[in-house]
Amino acid sequence: MHTAPSPDAPVDSPAMHELAPYADAPRLRDARSSADGLRLTWEDDAQARLPWLWLRDHCACTECRHPQTRERLALPRADIDPASETRLEGGHLLLTWPDGHESRFDGRWLHQRRPGSTAISPLPAPRPWSDDYRLARVAHAAFTGGVDGERAWLEALLRDGLVLLENGPLADEEVSRLATRIGPLRATNFGARFDVQSKPNPNNAAYTAIALALHTDLPNWQHPPDIQLLYCLENDAEGGESLFADGYQVAETLRQEDPEAFRLLSEMPIDFRFQDEDQDIAVCAPILTCNAEGRVVDVRFNNWIRDTLRLPAEVIEPWYRAYHRFWTLLHEPRHQLDLTLRPGDMIAFDNRRVLHGRGAFDPNTGRRHLQGTYLDRDMLESRLRVLARHP
Ligand SMILES: [Zn+2]
């Protein structure tokens, strides 16, 4: 069946119950029905075949999709007969199924979702640091005063894994107020909010004045916190500069310079564990986790809470050499970013990617006080998608 485009009579666009924008996409020019689906052509000459099962499953009528929650109400089928009638109106698609059910699709919505198209996303791809990497900086007033500053902060954090917010107020709990704009605080065994300052009788290295080598927080959890925010309220002690290294970049350096070391760290799960009087939080996972394409997507590195190394005897020594090689690369100046946080600064980083540490400081020369919390990366991505609704 060949359906000619209808005259340009104004037609109400079908409601797709979709909040992400699609009004800029091309409309449909042609629809040809066949046994294996509908062959669609859009105004920009893009073409795609959509199987009948897919079209029926994506019906956006109020029987098939809840108009308030936008959730799918109908189960997909295993097979279906072709639509008995196919029409284009104003660049949109109207189908009547053999059982009389009617489906209406906005042609622009279909264009965004046609097979073979790349998903449209406002999220930046992670970009490993390179020689020309520069720390992104956003003014506190820009973050709180409008969406552009907040968007710039979110994009830098998802792209680089690190962003500095500058010139904020010296206000207790400002870190919580900023974090709550993005999402709920992620609590751990150290609480939803923590203070980093030297204090008597520490139960954790972060509460002392000693230097902290590069690490990620809480790799002993099945799901370590994604994003860490550290807000500086006081920093006049001598020393105590913050150190960062991009685990993605250093892992790629390791992969190039020592592929066998990379293989050991990415394939051998090891044990991480925290234990105190009340808790025993442990997981077995590799230092580097790769996705299906082989790209490193998760870095667990924290020498304090590595547990007993349980590996086959013949792997133990090569594993230690690989671990030491990664440690050495991480701490090379070419991979490291040093930063002295000023009061009113907030550093945010992706704890599943960027390692952090700090130089030793002398608590007798002044006070040092940071307030920190964690956020889920899901909430950063969600916030960027919401901001993208009104570009
Ligand atoms: Zn329907």
Coordinates of C-alpha atoms and ligand atoms in Angstrom, one line a residue:
M1 CA 0.0 0.0 0.0
H2 CA 1.2 3.5 -0.8
T3 CA 0.0 6.4 1.2
A4 CA 0.4 9.8 -0.4
P5 CA 1.2 12.7 2.0
S6 CA -2.0 14.6 2.9
P7 CA -2.4 18.3 2.1
D8 CA -1.0 20.7 4.6
A9 CA -4.2 21.1 6.5
P10 CA -3.5 21.9 10.2
V11 CA -3.6 18.8 12.3
D12 CA -3.3 18.5 16.0
S13 CA 0.0 16.7 16.8
P14 CA -0.6 13.3 18.4
A15 CA 0.1 13.4 22.2
M16 CA 3.1 11.1 22.7
H17 CA 3.3 11.7 26.5
E18 CA 7.0 12.5 26.1
L19 CA 8.6 15.4 28.0
A20 CA 12.0 15.5 26.1
P21 CA 11.8 17.9 23.2
Y22 CA 11.2 16.6 19.7
A23 CA 9.5 19.5 17.9
D24 CA 12.6 20.3 15.9
A25 CA 12.8 16.9 14.2
P26 CA 11.5 16.4 10.6
R27 CA 7.9 15.2 9.9
L28 CA 6.9 12.2 7.8
R29 CA 6.7 12.5 4.0
D30 CA 5.8 9.0 3.1
A31 CA 4.6 5.7 4.6
R32 CA 4.5 2.4 2.7
S33 CA 3.0 -0.7 4.3
S34 CA 4.4 -4.2 3.8
A35 CA 4.2 -7.5 5.6
D36 CA 7.4 -6.9 7.6
G37 CA 6.4 -3.4 8.7
L38 CA 6.0 0.2 7.7
R39 CA 8.6 1.9 5.5
L40 CA 8.8 5.5 6.5
T41 CA 10.4 8.5 4.8
W42 CA 10.8 11.8 6.6
E43 CA 11.1 15.3 5.2
D44 CA 14.9 15.1 5.5
D45 CA 14.9 12.0 3.3
A46 CA 15.8 9.7 6.3
Q47 CA 14.2 6.3 5.8
A48 CA 13.6 3.4 8.2
R49 CA 11.4 0.3 8.5
L50 CA 9.4 0.0 11.7
P51 CA 8.1 -3.5 12.4
W52 CA 4.4 -3.8 13.2
L53 CA 5.1 -5.2 16.6
W54 CA 7.1 -2.1 17.5
L55 CA 4.4 0.3 16.3
R56 CA 1.7 -1.5 18.3
D57 CA 3.9 -1.6 21.4
H58 CA 4.6 2.1 21.2
C59 CA 1.0 3.2 20.8
A60 CA 0.6 6.4 22.9
C61 CA -3.2 6.3 23.3
T62 CA -4.5 6.5 26.9
E63 CA -5.4 2.8 26.9
C64 CA -1.8 1.9 26.0
R65 CA 0.1 4.6 27.9
H66 CA -1.0 6.2 31.2
P67 CA -1.6 9.9 30.5
Q68 CA -0.4 11.1 33.9
T69 CA 2.5 8.7 34.7
R70 CA 3.5 8.2 31.0
E71 CA 4.1 4.6 31.9
R72 CA 3.4 1.8 29.4
L73 CA 0.1 -0.1 30.2
A74 CA 0.0 -2.7 27.5
L75 CA 2.1 -5.9 27.2
P76 CA 4.0 -6.4 24.0
R77 CA 2.7 -9.2 21.7
A78 CA 4.7 -12.0 20.1
D79 CA 3.1 -11.4 16.6
I80 CA 0.6 -9.1 15.0
D81 CA -1.1 -8.6 11.7
P82 CA -0.3 -5.4 9.7
A83 CA -2.4 -2.3 10.3
S84 CA -5.5 -2.4 8.1
E85 CA -5.3 1.3 7.4
T86 CA -2.3 3.6 7.3
R87 CA -2.6 7.4 6.9
L88 CA -0.4 10.4 7.1
E89 CA -1.9 13.7 8.3
G90 CA 0.3 16.8 8.7
G91 CA 3.4 14.7 8.7
H92 CA 2.0 12.4 11.5
L93 CA 1.1 8.8 11.3
L94 CA -2.3 7.3 11.9
L95 CA -2.8 3.5 12.1
T96 CA -5.9 1.5 12.4
W97 CA -5.3 -2.1 13.5
P98 CA -7.4 -5.1 12.4
D99 CA -9.2 -5.2 15.8
G100 CA -10.2 -1.5 15.4
H101 CA -7.6 -0.1 17.8
E102 CA -6.2 3.3 16.6
S103 CA -2.6 4.5 17.1
R104 CA -1.4 8.0 16.4
F105 CA 2.3 8.9 16.2
D106 CA 3.9 12.3 15.9
G107 CA 6.2 12.0 12.9
R108 CA 8.9 14.0 14.6
W109 CA 8.9 11.7 17.7
L110 CA 9.2 8.7 15.3
H111 CA 12.2 10.4 13.5
Q112 CA 14.1 10.6 16.8
R113 CA 13.4 6.9 17.5
R114 CA 13.8 5.4 14.1
P115 CA 16.1 2.4 13.9
G116 CA 19.7 3.3 13.0
S117 CA 19.5 6.8 14.5
T118 CA 21.8 7.8 17.3
A119 CA 19.9 8.5 20.5
I120 CA 19.5 12.2 21.1
S121 CA 21.0 12.9 24.5
P122 CA 21.9 16.1 26.4
L123 CA 24.5 14.2 28.4
P124 CA 28.1 14.7 27.4
A125 CA 30.3 11.6 26.8
P126 CA 33.0 11.1 29.4
R127 CA 36.3 12.5 28.0
P128 CA 39.5 11.2 29.6
W129 CA 41.9 14.0 30.6
S130 CA 44.6 14.8 28.1
D131 CA 47.6 17.1 28.0
D132 CA 45.3 20.1 27.3
Y133 CA 42.8 19.3 30.0
R134 CA 41.9 22.3 32.1
L135 CA 39.8 22.2 35.3
A136 CA 36.4 23.6 34.6
R137 CA 35.3 26.4 37.0
V138 CA 31.8 27.7 37.6
A139 CA 31.0 30.7 39.9
H140 CA 28.7 29.8 42.8
A141 CA 26.4 32.8 41.8
A142 CA 26.1 31.4 38.2
F143 CA 25.2 27.9 39.6
T144 CA 22.5 29.2 41.9
G145 CA 21.3 32.2 39.7
G146 CA 20.3 30.5 36.5
V147 CA 20.2 27.3 34.6
D148 CA 23.3 28.1 32.4
G149 CA 25.6 27.9 35.4
E150 CA 24.1 24.7 36.7
R151 CA 24.1 23.1 33.2
A152 CA 27.8 24.0 32.8
W153 CA 28.6 22.5 36.2
L154 CA 26.7 19.3 35.4
E155 CA 28.2 18.9 31.9
A156 CA 31.8 19.4 33.2
L157 CA 31.3 16.9 36.0
L158 CA 29.9 14.2 33.6
R159 CA 32.5 15.0 30.9
D160 CA 35.7 15.5 32.9
G161 CA 34.7 13.9 36.2
L162 CA 35.8 17.1 38.1
V163 CA 34.6 20.6 38.4
L164 CA 35.3 23.5 40.8
L165 CA 32.5 25.8 42.1
E166 CA 34.0 29.1 43.3
N167 CA 33.2 32.1 45.5
G168 CA 30.5 30.6 47.5
P169 CA 29.3 31.8 51.0
L170 CA 31.1 30.6 54.1
A171 CA 27.9 29.0 55.4
D172 CA 27.5 25.8 57.3
E173 CA 25.6 23.2 55.3
E174 CA 26.0 25.1 52.0
V175 CA 27.2 21.8 50.5
S176 CA 23.8 20.2 51.5
R177 CA 21.8 23.0 50.0
L178 CA 23.8 22.8 46.7
A179 CA 23.5 19.0 46.6
T180 CA 19.8 19.0 47.2
R181 CA 19.2 21.1 44.1
I182 CA 20.5 18.1 42.2
G183 CA 19.1 15.2 44.2
P184 CA 18.8 13.5 47.6
L185 CA 22.1 13.1 49.5
R186 CA 23.5 9.6 49.2
A187 CA 24.1 8.2 52.7
T188 CA 26.9 5.7 53.7
N189 CA 28.2 4.3 56.9
F190 CA 29.8 7.7 57.5
G191 CA 26.4 9.4 57.2
A192 CA 24.8 11.5 54.5
R193 CA 27.0 14.5 55.4
F194 CA 30.5 14.3 56.7
D195 CA 33.1 16.7 58.0
V196 CA 36.7 16.4 57.0
Q197 CA 38.8 18.0 59.7
S198 CA 41.5 16.8 62.0
K199 CA 39.9 15.5 65.1
P200 CA 41.0 13.5 68.1
N201 CA 40.8 9.7 68.1
P202 CA 40.1 9.3 64.4
N203 CA 38.5 6.1 63.1
N204 CA 39.4 6.9 59.5
A205 CA 42.5 8.3 57.8
A206 CA 40.5 11.3 56.4
Y207 CA 40.1 12.6 60.0
T208 CA 43.8 13.0 60.6
A209 CA 46.3 15.5 59.3
I210 CA 48.5 13.0 57.4
A211 CA 48.9 13.0 53.6
L212 CA 46.3 10.9 51.8
A213 CA 47.5 9.0 48.7
L214 CA 45.1 8.9 45.7
H215 CA 42.1 6.8 46.2
T216 CA 38.4 6.4 45.5
D217 CA 35.9 6.3 48.4
L218 CA 34.2 3.2 49.6
P219 CA 35.2 0.7 46.9
N220 CA 34.2 -1.9 49.5
W221 CA 30.5 -1.2 48.6
Q222 CA 28.7 -3.0 45.8
H223 CA 27.6 0.5 44.7
P224 CA 30.2 3.0 45.8
P225 CA 29.0 6.6 45.9
D226 CA 29.2 8.1 42.4
I227 CA 29.7 11.8 43.0
Q228 CA 31.5 13.5 45.9
L229 CA 31.1 17.1 46.8
L230 CA 33.6 18.7 49.2
Y231 CA 32.9 22.3 50.3
C232 CA 35.8 24.2 51.9
L233 CA 34.8 26.4 54.9
E234 CA 38.3 27.0 56.3
N235 CA 41.7 26.3 55.0
D236 CA 44.5 28.3 56.5
A237 CA 46.6 25.4 57.8
E238 CA 49.9 25.0 55.9
G239 CA 49.8 22.2 53.3
G240 CA 46.7 20.1 52.7
E241 CA 46.5 20.8 49.0
S242 CA 43.9 18.6 47.1
L243 CA 45.2 16.1 44.6
F244 CA 43.3 14.5 41.7
A245 CA 44.0 12.0 38.9
D246 CA 41.7 10.8 36.2
G247 CA 41.4 7.0 36.6
Y248 CA 40.1 6.7 33.0
Q249 CA 43.2 8.5 31.6
V250 CA 45.7 6.6 33.7
A251 CA 44.0 3.2 33.0
E252 CA 44.4 3.9 29.3
T253 CA 48.1 4.8 29.8
L254 CA 48.5 1.5 31.6
R255 CA 46.7 -0.4 28.8
Q256 CA 49.1 1.1 26.3
E257 CA 52.3 0.8 28.3
D258 CA 51.7 -2.5 30.0
P259 CA 48.7 -4.5 28.5
E260 CA 49.3 -7.5 30.8
A261 CA 49.1 -5.3 33.9
F262 CA 45.9 -3.8 32.6
R263 CA 44.5 -7.2 32.0
L264 CA 45.3 -8.4 35.5
L265 CA 43.7 -5.3 37.1
S266 CA 40.6 -5.5 34.9
E267 CA 40.0 -9.2 35.1
M268 CA 41.0 -10.2 38.6
P269 CA 38.4 -9.5 41.3
I270 CA 40.0 -8.7 44.7
D271 CA 38.5 -8.1 48.1
F272 CA 37.8 -4.7 49.6
R273 CA 36.5 -4.5 53.2
F274 CA 35.7 -2.0 56.0
Q275 CA 35.2 -3.3 59.5
D276 CA 34.4 -1.6 62.8
E277 CA 32.4 -2.5 65.9
D278 CA 29.1 -2.2 64.0
Q279 CA 29.8 -2.9 60.4
D280 CA 31.6 -5.3 58.0
I281 CA 31.1 -4.0 54.5
A282 CA 32.9 -6.0 51.8
V283 CA 32.9 -6.7 48.1
C284 CA 35.0 -8.6 45.6
A285 CA 35.6 -6.6 42.4
P286 CA 38.4 -5.8 40.0
I287 CA 40.3 -2.5 40.3
L288 CA 39.2 -1.6 36.8
T289 CA 35.8 -2.5 35.4
C290 CA 35.3 -2.4 31.6
N291 CA 32.0 -2.2 29.7
A292 CA 31.0 -4.5 26.8
E293 CA 33.0 -2.3 24.4
G294 CA 36.1 -2.6 26.6
R295 CA 36.0 1.0 27.9
V296 CA 36.9 1.5 31.5
V297 CA 33.7 2.6 33.3
D298 CA 34.6 2.0 37.0
V299 CA 37.7 2.4 39.1
R300 CA 38.1 1.0 42.6
F301 CA 41.3 2.0 44.2
N302 CA 41.8 2.4 47.9
N303 CA 44.8 0.8 49.5
W304 CA 43.6 1.2 53.1
I305 CA 40.6 -1.0 52.7
R306 CA 42.0 -3.7 50.4
D307 CA 41.3 -6.9 52.2
T308 CA 43.3 -10.1 52.1
L309 CA 44.5 -10.7 48.6
R310 CA 42.9 -14.0 47.5
L311 CA 44.3 -15.0 44.1
P312 CA 45.8 -18.1 42.6
A313 CA 49.4 -18.4 43.9
E314 CA 50.9 -17.9 40.4
V315 CA 48.9 -14.7 39.9
I316 CA 49.8 -13.0 43.2
E317 CA 53.2 -11.7 42.2
P318 CA 52.2 -10.5 38.7
W319 CA 49.1 -8.8 40.3
Y320 CA 51.3 -6.9 42.8
R321 CA 53.5 -5.7 40.0
A322 CA 50.5 -4.6 38.0
Y323 CA 49.0 -2.8 41.1
H324 CA 52.3 -1.1 41.8
R325 CA 52.6 0.0 38.2
F326 CA 49.1 1.6 38.3
W327 CA 49.9 3.3 41.6
T328 CA 53.1 4.7 40.1
L329 CA 51.3 6.0 37.0
L330 CA 48.6 7.6 39.1
H331 CA 51.1 9.5 41.2
E332 CA 53.2 10.8 38.3
P333 CA 53.0 14.6 38.0
R334 CA 51.8 14.4 34.4
H335 CA 48.6 12.6 35.6
Q336 CA 48.0 14.7 38.7
L337 CA 46.1 17.9 39.3
D338 CA 47.0 19.9 42.4
L339 CA 44.6 22.4 43.8
T340 CA 44.5 24.5 47.0
L341 CA 40.8 24.9 48.0
R342 CA 39.9 28.3 49.2
P343 CA 37.2 28.9 51.7
G344 CA 33.9 29.2 49.6
D345 CA 35.2 26.7 47.0
M346 CA 33.4 23.4 46.4
I347 CA 35.2 20.7 44.4
A348 CA 33.0 17.9 42.9
F349 CA 34.3 14.8 41.4
D350 CA 33.1 11.4 40.0
N351 CA 34.3 9.0 42.7
R352 CA 33.9 6.0 40.3
R353 CA 36.5 7.6 38.0
V354 CA 38.6 10.4 39.5
L355 CA 40.9 9.5 42.4
H356 CA 41.4 12.1 45.1
G357 CA 44.0 12.7 47.8
R358 CA 45.6 15.5 49.7
G359 CA 49.0 16.6 51.0
A360 CA 49.9 16.5 54.7
F361 CA 49.0 19.6 56.6
D362 CA 50.1 21.0 60.0
P363 CA 47.0 21.5 62.2
N364 CA 49.0 23.8 64.5
T365 CA 49.3 26.5 61.7
G366 CA 45.6 27.0 61.2
R367 CA 42.3 25.3 60.7
R368 CA 41.1 23.1 57.9
H369 CA 37.5 22.2 57.6
L370 CA 35.7 20.7 54.6
Q371 CA 32.1 19.5 54.5
G372 CA 31.2 16.7 52.2
T373 CA 28.4 14.7 50.8
Y374 CA 27.7 12.3 47.9
L375 CA 25.2 12.2 45.1
D376 CA 24.1 9.5 42.6
R377 CA 25.1 10.1 39.0
D378 CA 21.6 9.2 38.0
M379 CA 20.4 12.5 39.6
L380 CA 23.0 14.6 37.7
E381 CA 21.9 13.0 34.4
S382 CA 18.3 13.4 35.3
R383 CA 18.8 17.1 36.1
L384 CA 20.5 17.7 32.8
R385 CA 17.7 16.0 30.9
V386 CA 15.2 18.2 32.7
L387 CA 17.1 21.3 31.9
A388 CA 17.2 20.2 28.3
R389 CA 13.4 20.4 28.1
H390 CA 13.7 24.2 27.9
P391 CA 16.9 24.9 26.0
Ligands
ZN1 ZN -3.3 2.3 22.0

